[in-house]
Every structure is written in structure tokens, then in C-alpha cells.
PDB file of C-alpha atoms in Angstrom:
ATOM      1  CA  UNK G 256      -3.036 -30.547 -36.956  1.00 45.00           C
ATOM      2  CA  UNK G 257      -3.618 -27.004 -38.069  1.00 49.00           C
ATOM      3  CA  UNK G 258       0.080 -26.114 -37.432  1.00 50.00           C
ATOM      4  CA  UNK G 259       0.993 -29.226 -39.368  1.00 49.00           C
ATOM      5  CA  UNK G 260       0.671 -27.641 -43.240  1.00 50.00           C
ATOM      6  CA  UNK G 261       3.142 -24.445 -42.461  1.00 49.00           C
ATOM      7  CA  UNK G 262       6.181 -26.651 -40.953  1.00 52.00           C
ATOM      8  CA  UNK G 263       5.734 -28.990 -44.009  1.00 52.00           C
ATOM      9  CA  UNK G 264       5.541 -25.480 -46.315  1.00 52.00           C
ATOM     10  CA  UNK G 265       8.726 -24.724 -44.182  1.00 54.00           C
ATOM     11  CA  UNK G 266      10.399 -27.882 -44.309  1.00 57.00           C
ATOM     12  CA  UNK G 267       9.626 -27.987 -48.080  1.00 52.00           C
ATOM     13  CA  UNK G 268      11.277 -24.523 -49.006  1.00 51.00           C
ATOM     14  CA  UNK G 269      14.841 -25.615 -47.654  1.00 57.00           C
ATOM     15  CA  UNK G 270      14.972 -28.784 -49.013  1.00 57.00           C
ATOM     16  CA  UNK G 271      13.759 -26.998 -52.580  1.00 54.00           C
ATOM     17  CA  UNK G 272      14.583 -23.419 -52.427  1.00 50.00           C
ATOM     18  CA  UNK G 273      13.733 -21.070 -54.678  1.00 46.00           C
ATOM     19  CA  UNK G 274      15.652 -20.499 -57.713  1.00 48.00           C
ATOM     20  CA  UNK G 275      17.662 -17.477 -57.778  1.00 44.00           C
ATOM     21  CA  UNK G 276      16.704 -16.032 -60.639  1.00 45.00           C
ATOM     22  CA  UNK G 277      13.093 -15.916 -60.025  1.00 46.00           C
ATOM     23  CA  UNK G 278      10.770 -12.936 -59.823  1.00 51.00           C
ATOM     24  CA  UNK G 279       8.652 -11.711 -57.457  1.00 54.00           C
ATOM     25  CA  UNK G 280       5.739 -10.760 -59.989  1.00 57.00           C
ATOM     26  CA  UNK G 281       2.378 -11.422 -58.184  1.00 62.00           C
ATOM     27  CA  UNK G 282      -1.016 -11.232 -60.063  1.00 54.00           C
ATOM     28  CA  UNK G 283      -2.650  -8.049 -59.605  1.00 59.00           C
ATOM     29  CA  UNK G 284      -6.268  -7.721 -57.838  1.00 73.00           C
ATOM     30  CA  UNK G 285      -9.022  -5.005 -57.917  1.00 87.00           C
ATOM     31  CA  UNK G 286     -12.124  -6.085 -56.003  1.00 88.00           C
ATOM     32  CA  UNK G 287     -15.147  -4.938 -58.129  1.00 89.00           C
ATOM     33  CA  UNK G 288     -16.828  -5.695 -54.973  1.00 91.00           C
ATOM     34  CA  UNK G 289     -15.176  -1.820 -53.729  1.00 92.00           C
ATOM     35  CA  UNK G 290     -16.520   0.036 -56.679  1.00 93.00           C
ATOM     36  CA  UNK G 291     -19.415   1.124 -54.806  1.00 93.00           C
ATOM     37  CA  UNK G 292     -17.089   2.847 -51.971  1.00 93.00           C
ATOM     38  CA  UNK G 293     -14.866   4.930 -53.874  1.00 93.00           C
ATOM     39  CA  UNK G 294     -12.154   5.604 -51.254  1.00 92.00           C
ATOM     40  CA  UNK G 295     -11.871   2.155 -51.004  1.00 93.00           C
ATOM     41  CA  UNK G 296     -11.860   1.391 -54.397  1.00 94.00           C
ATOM     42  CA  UNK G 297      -9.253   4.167 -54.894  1.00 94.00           C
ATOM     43  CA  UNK G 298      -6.874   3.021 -52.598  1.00 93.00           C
ATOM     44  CA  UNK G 299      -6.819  -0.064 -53.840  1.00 93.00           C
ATOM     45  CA  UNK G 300      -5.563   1.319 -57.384  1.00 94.00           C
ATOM     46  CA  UNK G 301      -3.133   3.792 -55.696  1.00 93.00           C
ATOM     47  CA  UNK G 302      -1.544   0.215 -54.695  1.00 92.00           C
ATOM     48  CA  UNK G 303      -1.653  -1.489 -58.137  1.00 93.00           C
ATOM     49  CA  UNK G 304      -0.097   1.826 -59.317  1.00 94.00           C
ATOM     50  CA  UNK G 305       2.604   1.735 -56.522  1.00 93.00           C
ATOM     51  CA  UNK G 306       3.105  -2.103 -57.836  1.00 94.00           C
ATOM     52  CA  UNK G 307       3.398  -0.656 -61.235  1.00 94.00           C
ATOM     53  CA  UNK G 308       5.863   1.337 -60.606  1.00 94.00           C
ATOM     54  CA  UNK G 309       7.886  -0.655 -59.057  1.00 94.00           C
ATOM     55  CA  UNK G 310       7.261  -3.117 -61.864  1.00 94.00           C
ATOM     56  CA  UNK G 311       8.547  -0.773 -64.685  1.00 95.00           C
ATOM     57  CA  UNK G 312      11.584  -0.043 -62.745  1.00 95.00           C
ATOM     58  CA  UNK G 313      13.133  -3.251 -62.511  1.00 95.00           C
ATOM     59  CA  UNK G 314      12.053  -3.428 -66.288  1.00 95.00           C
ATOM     60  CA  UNK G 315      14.579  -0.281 -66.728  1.00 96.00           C
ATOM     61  CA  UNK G 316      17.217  -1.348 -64.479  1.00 95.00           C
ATOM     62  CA  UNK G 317      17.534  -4.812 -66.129  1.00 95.00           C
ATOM     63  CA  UNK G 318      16.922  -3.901 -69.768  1.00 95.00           C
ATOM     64  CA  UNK G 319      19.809  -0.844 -69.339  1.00 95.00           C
ATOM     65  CA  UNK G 320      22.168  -3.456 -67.368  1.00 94.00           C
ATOM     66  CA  UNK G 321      21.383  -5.622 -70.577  1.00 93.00           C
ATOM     67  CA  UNK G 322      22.596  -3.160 -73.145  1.00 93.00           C
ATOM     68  CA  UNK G 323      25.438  -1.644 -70.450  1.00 91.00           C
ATOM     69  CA  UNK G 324      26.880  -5.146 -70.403  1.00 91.00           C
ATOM     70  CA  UNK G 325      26.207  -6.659 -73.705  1.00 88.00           C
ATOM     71  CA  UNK G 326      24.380  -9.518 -71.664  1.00 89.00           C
ATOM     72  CA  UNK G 327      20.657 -10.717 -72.579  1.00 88.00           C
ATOM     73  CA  UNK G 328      20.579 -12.328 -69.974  1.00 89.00           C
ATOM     74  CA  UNK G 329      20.492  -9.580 -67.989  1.00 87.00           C
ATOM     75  CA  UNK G 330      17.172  -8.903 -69.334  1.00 87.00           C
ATOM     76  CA  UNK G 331      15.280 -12.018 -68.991  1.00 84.00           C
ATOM     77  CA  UNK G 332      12.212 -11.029 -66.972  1.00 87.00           C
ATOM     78  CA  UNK G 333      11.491  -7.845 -68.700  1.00 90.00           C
ATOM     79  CA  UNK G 334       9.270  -9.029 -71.914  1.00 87.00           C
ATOM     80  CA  UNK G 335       7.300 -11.464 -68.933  1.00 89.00           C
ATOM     81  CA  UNK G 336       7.193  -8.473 -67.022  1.00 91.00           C
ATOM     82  CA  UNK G 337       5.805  -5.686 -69.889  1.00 91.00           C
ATOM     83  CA  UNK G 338       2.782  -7.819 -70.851  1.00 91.00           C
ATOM     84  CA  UNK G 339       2.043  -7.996 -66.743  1.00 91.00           C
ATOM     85  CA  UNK G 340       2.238  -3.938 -66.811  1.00 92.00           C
ATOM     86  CA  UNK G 341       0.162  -4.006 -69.955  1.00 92.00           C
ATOM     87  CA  UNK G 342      -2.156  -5.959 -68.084  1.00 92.00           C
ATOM     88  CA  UNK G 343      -2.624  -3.960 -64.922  1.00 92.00           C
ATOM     89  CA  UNK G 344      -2.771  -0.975 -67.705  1.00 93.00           C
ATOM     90  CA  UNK G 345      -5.800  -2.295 -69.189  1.00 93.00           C
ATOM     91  CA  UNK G 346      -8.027  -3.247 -65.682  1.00 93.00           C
ATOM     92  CA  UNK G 347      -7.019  -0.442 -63.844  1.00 94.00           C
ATOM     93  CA  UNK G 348      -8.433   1.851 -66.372  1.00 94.00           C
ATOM     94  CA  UNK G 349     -11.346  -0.152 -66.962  1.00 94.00           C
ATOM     95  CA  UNK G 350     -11.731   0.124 -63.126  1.00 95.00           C
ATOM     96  CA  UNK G 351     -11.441   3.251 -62.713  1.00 95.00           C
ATOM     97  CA  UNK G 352     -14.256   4.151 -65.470  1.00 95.00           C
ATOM     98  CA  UNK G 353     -16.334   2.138 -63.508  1.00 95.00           C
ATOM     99  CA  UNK G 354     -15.384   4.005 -59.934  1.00 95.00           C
ATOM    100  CA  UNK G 355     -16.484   7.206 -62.399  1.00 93.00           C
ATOM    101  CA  UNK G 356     -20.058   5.695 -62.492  1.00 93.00           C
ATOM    102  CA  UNK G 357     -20.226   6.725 -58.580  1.00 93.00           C
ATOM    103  CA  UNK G 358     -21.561   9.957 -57.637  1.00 91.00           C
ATOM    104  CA  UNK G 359     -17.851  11.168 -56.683  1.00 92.00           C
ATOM    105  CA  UNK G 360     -16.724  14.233 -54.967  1.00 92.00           C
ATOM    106  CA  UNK G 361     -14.945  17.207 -55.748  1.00 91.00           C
ATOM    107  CA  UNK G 362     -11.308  15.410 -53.741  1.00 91.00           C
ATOM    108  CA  UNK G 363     -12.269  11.844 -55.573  1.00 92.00           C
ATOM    109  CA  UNK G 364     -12.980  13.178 -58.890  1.00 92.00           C
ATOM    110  CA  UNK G 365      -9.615  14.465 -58.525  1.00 91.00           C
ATOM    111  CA  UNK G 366      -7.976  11.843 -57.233  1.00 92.00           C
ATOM    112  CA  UNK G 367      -9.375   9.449 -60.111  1.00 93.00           C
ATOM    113  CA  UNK G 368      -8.011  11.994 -62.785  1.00 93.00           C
ATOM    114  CA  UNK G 369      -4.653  11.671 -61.000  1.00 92.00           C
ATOM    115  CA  UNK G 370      -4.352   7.755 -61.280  1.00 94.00           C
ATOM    116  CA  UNK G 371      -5.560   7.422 -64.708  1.00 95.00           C
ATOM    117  CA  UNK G 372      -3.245  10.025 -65.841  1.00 94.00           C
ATOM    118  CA  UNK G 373      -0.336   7.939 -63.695  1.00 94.00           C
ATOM    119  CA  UNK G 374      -1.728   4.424 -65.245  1.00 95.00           C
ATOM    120  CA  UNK G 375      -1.145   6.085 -68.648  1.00 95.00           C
ATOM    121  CA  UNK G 376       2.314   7.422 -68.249  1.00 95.00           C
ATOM    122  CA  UNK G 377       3.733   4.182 -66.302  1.00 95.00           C
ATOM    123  CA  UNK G 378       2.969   1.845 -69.346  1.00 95.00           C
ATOM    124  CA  UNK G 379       4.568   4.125 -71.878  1.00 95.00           C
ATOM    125  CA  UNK G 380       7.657   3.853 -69.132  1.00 95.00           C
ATOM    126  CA  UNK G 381       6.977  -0.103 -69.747  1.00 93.00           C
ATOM    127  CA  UNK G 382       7.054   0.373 -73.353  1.00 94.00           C
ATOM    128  CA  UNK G 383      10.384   2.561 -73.252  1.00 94.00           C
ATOM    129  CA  UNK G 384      12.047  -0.028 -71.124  1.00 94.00           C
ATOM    130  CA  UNK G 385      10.992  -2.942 -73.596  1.00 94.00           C
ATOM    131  CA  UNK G 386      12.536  -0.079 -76.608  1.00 94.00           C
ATOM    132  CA  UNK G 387      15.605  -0.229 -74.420  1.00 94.00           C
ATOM    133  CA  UNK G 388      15.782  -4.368 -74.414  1.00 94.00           C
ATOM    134  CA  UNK G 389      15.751  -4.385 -77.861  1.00 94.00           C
ATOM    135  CA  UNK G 390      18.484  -2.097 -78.120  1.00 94.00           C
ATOM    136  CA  UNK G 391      20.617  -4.120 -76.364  1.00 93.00           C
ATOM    137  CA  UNK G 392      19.316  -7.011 -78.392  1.00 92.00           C
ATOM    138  CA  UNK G 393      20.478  -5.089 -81.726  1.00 91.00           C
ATOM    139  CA  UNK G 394      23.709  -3.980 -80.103  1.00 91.00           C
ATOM    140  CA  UNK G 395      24.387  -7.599 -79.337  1.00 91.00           C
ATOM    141  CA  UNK G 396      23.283  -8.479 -82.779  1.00 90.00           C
ATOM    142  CA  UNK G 397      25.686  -6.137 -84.663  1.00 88.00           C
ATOM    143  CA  UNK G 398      28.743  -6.539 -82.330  1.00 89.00           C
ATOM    144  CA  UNK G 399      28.981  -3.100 -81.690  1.00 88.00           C
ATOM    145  CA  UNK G 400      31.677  -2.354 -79.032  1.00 86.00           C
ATOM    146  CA  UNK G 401      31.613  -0.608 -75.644  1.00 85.00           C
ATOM    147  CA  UNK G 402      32.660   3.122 -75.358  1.00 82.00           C
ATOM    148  CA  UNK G 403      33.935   4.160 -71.928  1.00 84.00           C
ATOM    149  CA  UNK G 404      32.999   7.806 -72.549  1.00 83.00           C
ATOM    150  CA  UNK G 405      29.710   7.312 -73.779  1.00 84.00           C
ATOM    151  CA  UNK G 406      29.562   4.038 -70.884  1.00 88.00           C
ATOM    152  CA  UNK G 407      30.199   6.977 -68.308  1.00 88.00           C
ATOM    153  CA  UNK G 408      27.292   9.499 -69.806  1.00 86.00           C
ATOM    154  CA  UNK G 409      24.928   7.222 -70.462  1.00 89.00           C
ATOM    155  CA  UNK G 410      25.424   6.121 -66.328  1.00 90.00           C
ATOM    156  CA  UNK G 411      24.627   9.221 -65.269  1.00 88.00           C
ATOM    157  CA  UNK G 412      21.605   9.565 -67.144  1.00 89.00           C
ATOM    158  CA  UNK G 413      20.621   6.020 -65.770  1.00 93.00           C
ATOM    159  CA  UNK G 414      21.065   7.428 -61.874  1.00 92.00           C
ATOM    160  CA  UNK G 415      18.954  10.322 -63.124  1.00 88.00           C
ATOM    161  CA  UNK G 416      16.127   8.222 -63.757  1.00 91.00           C
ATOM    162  CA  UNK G 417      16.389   5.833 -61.189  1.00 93.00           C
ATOM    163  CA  UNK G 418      16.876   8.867 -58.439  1.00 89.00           C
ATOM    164  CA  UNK G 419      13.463   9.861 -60.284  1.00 89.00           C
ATOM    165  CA  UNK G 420      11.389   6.751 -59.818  1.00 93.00           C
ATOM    166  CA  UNK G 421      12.761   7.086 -55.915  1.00 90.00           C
ATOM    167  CA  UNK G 422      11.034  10.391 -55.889  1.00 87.00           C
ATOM    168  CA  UNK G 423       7.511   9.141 -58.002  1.00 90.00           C
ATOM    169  CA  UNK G 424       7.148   6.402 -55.085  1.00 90.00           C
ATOM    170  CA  UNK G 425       7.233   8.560 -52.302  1.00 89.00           C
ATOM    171  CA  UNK G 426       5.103  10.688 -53.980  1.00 87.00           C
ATOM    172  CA  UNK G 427       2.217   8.695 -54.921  1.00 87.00           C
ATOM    173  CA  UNK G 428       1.894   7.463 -51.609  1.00 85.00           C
ATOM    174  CA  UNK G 429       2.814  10.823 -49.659  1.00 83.00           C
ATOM    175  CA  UNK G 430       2.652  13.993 -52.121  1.00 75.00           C
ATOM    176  CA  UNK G 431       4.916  16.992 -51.379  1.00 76.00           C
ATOM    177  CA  UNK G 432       5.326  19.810 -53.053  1.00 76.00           C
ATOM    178  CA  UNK G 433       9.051  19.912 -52.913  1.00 77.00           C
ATOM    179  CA  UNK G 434       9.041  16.434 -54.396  1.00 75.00           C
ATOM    180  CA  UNK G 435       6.873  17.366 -57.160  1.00 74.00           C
ATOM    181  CA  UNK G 436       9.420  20.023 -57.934  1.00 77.00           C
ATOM    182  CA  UNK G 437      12.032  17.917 -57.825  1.00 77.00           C
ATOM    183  CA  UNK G 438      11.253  15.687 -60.395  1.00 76.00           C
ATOM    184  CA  UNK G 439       9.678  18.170 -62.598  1.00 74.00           C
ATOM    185  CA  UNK G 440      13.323  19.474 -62.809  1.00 79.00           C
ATOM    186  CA  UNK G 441      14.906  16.083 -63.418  1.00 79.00           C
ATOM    187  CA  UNK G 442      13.270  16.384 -66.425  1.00 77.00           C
ATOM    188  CA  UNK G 443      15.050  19.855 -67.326  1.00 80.00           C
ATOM    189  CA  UNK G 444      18.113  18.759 -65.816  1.00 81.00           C
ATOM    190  CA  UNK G 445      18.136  15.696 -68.517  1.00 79.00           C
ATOM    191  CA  UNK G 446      17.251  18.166 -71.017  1.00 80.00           C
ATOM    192  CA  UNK G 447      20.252  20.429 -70.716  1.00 82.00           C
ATOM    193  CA  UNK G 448      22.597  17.462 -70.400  1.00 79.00           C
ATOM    194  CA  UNK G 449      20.918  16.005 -73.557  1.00 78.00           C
ATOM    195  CA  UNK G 450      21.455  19.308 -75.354  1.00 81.00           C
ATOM    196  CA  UNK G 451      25.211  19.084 -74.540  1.00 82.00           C
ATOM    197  CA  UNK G 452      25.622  15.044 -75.268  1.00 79.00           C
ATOM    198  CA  UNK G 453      24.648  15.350 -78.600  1.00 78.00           C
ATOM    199  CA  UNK G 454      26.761  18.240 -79.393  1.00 82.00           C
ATOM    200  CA  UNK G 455      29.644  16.047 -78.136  1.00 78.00           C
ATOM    201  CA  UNK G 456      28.486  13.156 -79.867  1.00 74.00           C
ATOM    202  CA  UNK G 457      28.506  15.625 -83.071  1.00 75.00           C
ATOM    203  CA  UNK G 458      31.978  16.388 -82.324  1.00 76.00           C
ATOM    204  CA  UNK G 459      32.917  12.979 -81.591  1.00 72.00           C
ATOM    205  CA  UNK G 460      32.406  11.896 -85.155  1.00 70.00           C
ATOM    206  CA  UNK G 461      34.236  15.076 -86.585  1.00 71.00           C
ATOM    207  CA  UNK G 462      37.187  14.080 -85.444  1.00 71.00           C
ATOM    208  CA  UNK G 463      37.162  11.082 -86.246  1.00 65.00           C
ATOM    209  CA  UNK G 464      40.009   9.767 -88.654  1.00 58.00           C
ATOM    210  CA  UNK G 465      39.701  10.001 -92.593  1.00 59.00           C
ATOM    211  CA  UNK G 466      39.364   6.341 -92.694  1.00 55.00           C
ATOM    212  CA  UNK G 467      35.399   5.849 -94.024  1.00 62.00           C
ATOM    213  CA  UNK G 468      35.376   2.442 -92.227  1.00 66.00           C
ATOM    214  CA  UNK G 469      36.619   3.899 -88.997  1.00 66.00           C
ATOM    215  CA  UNK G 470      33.982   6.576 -89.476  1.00 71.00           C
ATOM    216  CA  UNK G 471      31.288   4.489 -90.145  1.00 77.00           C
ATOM    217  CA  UNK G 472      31.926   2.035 -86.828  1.00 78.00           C
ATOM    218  CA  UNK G 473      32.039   5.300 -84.891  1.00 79.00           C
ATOM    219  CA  UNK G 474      28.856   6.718 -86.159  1.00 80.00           C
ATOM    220  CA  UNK G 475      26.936   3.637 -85.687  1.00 84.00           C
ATOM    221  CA  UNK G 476      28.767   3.035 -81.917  1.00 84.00           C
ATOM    222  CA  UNK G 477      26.944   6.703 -81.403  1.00 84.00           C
ATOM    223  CA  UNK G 478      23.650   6.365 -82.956  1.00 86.00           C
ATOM    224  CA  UNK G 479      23.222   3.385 -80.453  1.00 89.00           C
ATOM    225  CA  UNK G 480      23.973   5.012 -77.715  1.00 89.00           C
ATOM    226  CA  UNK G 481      21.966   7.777 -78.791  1.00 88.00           C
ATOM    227  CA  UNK G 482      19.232   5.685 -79.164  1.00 92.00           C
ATOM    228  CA  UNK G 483      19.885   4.173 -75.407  1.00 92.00           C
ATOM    229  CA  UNK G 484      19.887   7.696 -74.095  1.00 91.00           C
ATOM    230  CA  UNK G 485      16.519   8.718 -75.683  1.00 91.00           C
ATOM    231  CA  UNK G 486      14.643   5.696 -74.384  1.00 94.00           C
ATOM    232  CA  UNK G 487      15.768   6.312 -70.502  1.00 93.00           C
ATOM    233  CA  UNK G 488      14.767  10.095 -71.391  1.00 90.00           C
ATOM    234  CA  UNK G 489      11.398   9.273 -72.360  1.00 92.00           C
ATOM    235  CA  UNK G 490      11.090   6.817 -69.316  1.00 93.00           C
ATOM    236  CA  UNK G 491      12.335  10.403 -66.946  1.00 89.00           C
ATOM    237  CA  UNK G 492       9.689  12.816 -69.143  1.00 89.00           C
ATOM    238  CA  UNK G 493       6.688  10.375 -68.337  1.00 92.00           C
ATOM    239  CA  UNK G 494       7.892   9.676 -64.536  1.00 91.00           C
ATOM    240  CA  UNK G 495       7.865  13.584 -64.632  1.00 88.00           C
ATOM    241  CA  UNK G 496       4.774  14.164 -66.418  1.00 89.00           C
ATOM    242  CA  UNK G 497       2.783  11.978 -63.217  1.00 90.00           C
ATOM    243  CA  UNK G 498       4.808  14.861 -60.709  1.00 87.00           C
ATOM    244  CA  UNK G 499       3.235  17.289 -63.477  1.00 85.00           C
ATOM    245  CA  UNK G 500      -0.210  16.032 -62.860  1.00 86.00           C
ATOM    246  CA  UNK G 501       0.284  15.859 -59.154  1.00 83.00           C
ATOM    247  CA  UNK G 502       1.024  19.465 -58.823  1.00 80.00           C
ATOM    248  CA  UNK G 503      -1.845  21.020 -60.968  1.00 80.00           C
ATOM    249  CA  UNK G 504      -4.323  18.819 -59.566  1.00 75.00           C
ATOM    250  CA  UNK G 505      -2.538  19.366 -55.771  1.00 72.00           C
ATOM    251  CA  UNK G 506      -5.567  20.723 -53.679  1.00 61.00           C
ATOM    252  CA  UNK G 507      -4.099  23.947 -53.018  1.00 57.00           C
ATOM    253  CA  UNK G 508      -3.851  25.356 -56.748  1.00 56.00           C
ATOM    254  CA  UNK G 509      -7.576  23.206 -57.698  1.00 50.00           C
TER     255      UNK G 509
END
């Protein structure tokens, strides 16, 4: 009999499978019960934050692939998604001020200021992504047309950031230095390439035809990729400022 309730569980998933579009968003858990253990309690947040992450980057990838393509639908989970990461923002913090009632030591103390500091900069990431849906929304809203040129930049930028929440998942979970350097630099590289885009994007309209309408379109076809491009940026400068963190509270320069 105790076998009996997983083959009717199994039976029942093929004859009503899961719908394709559905997400895999699970409700998050911090045992209060832990608070008195610390490590425990602390590893238990380093997984909520791992979660997080993970969390805010299929917010970016789908919100981008909704302004990319023109396609709301694209973007369908990512407002259900944000007020989940604005939820795990809120009780992890509130946990970890209670895991600072402890009597901590000098490597948890540290490892506390670490996660709150990564708590904080993964729901401004949320927030960017959610900047980046509306974008799309607007872009949608306005009819303003695809430009292959500024399709191709605004790619790169994209594998930028998603090479850089690759490189903030390894490290919360195993820290290297040569990681943390790595995307600390993402964050110049994007700088330098942002320097030159808008210098382009400058030029762009320049030479433009005399035709005011014609200029006008153009201008507005930049601004919103513009706009596009600063809201991944700001998602790469917070994944970089948790790297930040990471190396000046690594235990070798503390």
C-alpha cells in the first residue's frame, strides 16, 4: 500500500503533463529553528541566494528575449517572478539580522556581511530586469522597429552579462580569486564598450538624412536601445559589485 500513492502520482503526470510553459519557482524556506547555529543557518541563506540568482537570471534572459523579439510573451513569468525575488529579499535580510543576534565569529561575521551585501545587489538585478520588461513593453507600444546593428551590439552585451551570472554562481558556492577578477573586469570591459556605443550611436544620428521625420524615428529607435543597454549594464555592475565584496572580504586580504 505504501508504494501505491507514487505509481498513481506517476500514472497521473502522463495522462496530465505539465504545461510547457510553466515555471519551476518553488517557495523559499529559512528554518528559524537554525538561527541558533549560525553555520547552519548560513548555509541555508547561501542557498536561497544561489536560488536568487538563478531566479533573476531567467528574469534577464526572458525580459531581453522580450524586447530582442518584440514578443511579450516572451516575458510572461518575469513580473510573477520579481515579487518572488522581492520576497526572498525581504526574509533573508530579516534572517540574517537575526543570525547577527548570535555571538558570531570573526569567519561568520564575515560571511554574514557577504550575503547581505549579495541579497542587496541581486534584487536591484530583479528590479533592472523588470526596467528591461517594460522596455520591451514601450517598444511594443510605440512600434518602434528592429535595428540589425544595434540587434548585434546590444547581443553582445547580453552574453556579457549572462557569461557574468555563470561566473557569480560558481563563485558563491566556491570563491576563487581568479573568478572574482574576472567579473570585476566584465564590468570594465562593458564600460569601454559602452563608451564606444554611444559615440556610435551619436554618429548614427548625424548622419542621418535631412528629413526631420526620418531623424526623429532614428533618434527614438536609439534612445530605446540605449535605454535596453543601460538596464543589462546595471544588472553586470551589481553582479560585479557581489565579486567586489567577495574579494575585500576574501580571508586573505581581512
Amino acid at each position: 500500500f505504501l508504494a501505491l500513492p507514487g505509481i498513481a502520482t506517476t500514472i497521473a503526470s502522463w495522462i496530465l503533463p505539465p504545461k510547457a510553459d510553466s515555471d519551476d519557482l518553488k517557495p523559499y524556506r529559512l528554518d528559524e529553528n537554525l538561527i541558533p547555529v549560525p553555520g547552519l543557518a548560513l548555509r541555508q541563506v547561501l542557498e536561497e541566494l544561489c536560488y536568487l540568482a538563478e531566479l533573476c537570471q531567467k528574469n534577464v534572459a526572458e525580459a531581453f528575449d522580450a524586447f530582442r523579439y518584440g514578443d511579450l510573451n516572451l516575458a510572461g513569468q518575469v513580473a510573477r517572478r520579481e515579487e518572488i525575488i522581492a520576497g526572498i529579499h525581504r526574509e533573508a535580510s530579516r534572517y540574517l539580522v537575526l543570525i547577527q543576534e548570535n555571538q558570531l565569529s570573526r569567519r561568520e561575521s564575515t560571511e554574514t556581511e557577504k550575503l547581505q551585501s549579495s541579497v542587496a545587489a541581486l534584487s536591484r538585478v530583479g528590479e533592472s530586469a523588470e526596467i528591461l520588461r517594460e522596455l520591451a513593453s514601450r517598444r511594443i507600444e510605440d512600434n518602434i522597429d528592429a535595428a540589425e546593428e544595434l540587434d548585434r551590439d546590444l547581443g553582445e552585451i547580453y552574453e556579457l552579462v549572462m557569461s557574468q551570472f555563470s561566473n557569480i554562481l560558481i563563485l558563491l558556492r566556491s570563491p576563487t580569486n581568479r573568478l572574482e577578477e574576472s567579473a570585476v573586469k566584465t564590468v570594465e570591459r562593458m564600460a569601454k564598450f559602452r563608451s564606444r556605443l554611444e559615440t556610435q550611436w551619436k554618429q548614427r544620428i548625424e548622419k542621418a538624412g535631412e528629413d526631420n521625420e526620418d531623424r526623429i524615428l532614428l533618434h527614438v529607435q536609439t534612445l530605446a536601445y540605449q535605454q535596453a543597454f543601460d538596464a543589462l549594464f546595471q544588472v553586470a555592475s551589481h553582479l560585479g559589485h557581489i565579486a567586489e565584496r567577495m574579494r575585500l572580504l576574501s580571508p586573505e586580504r581581512i
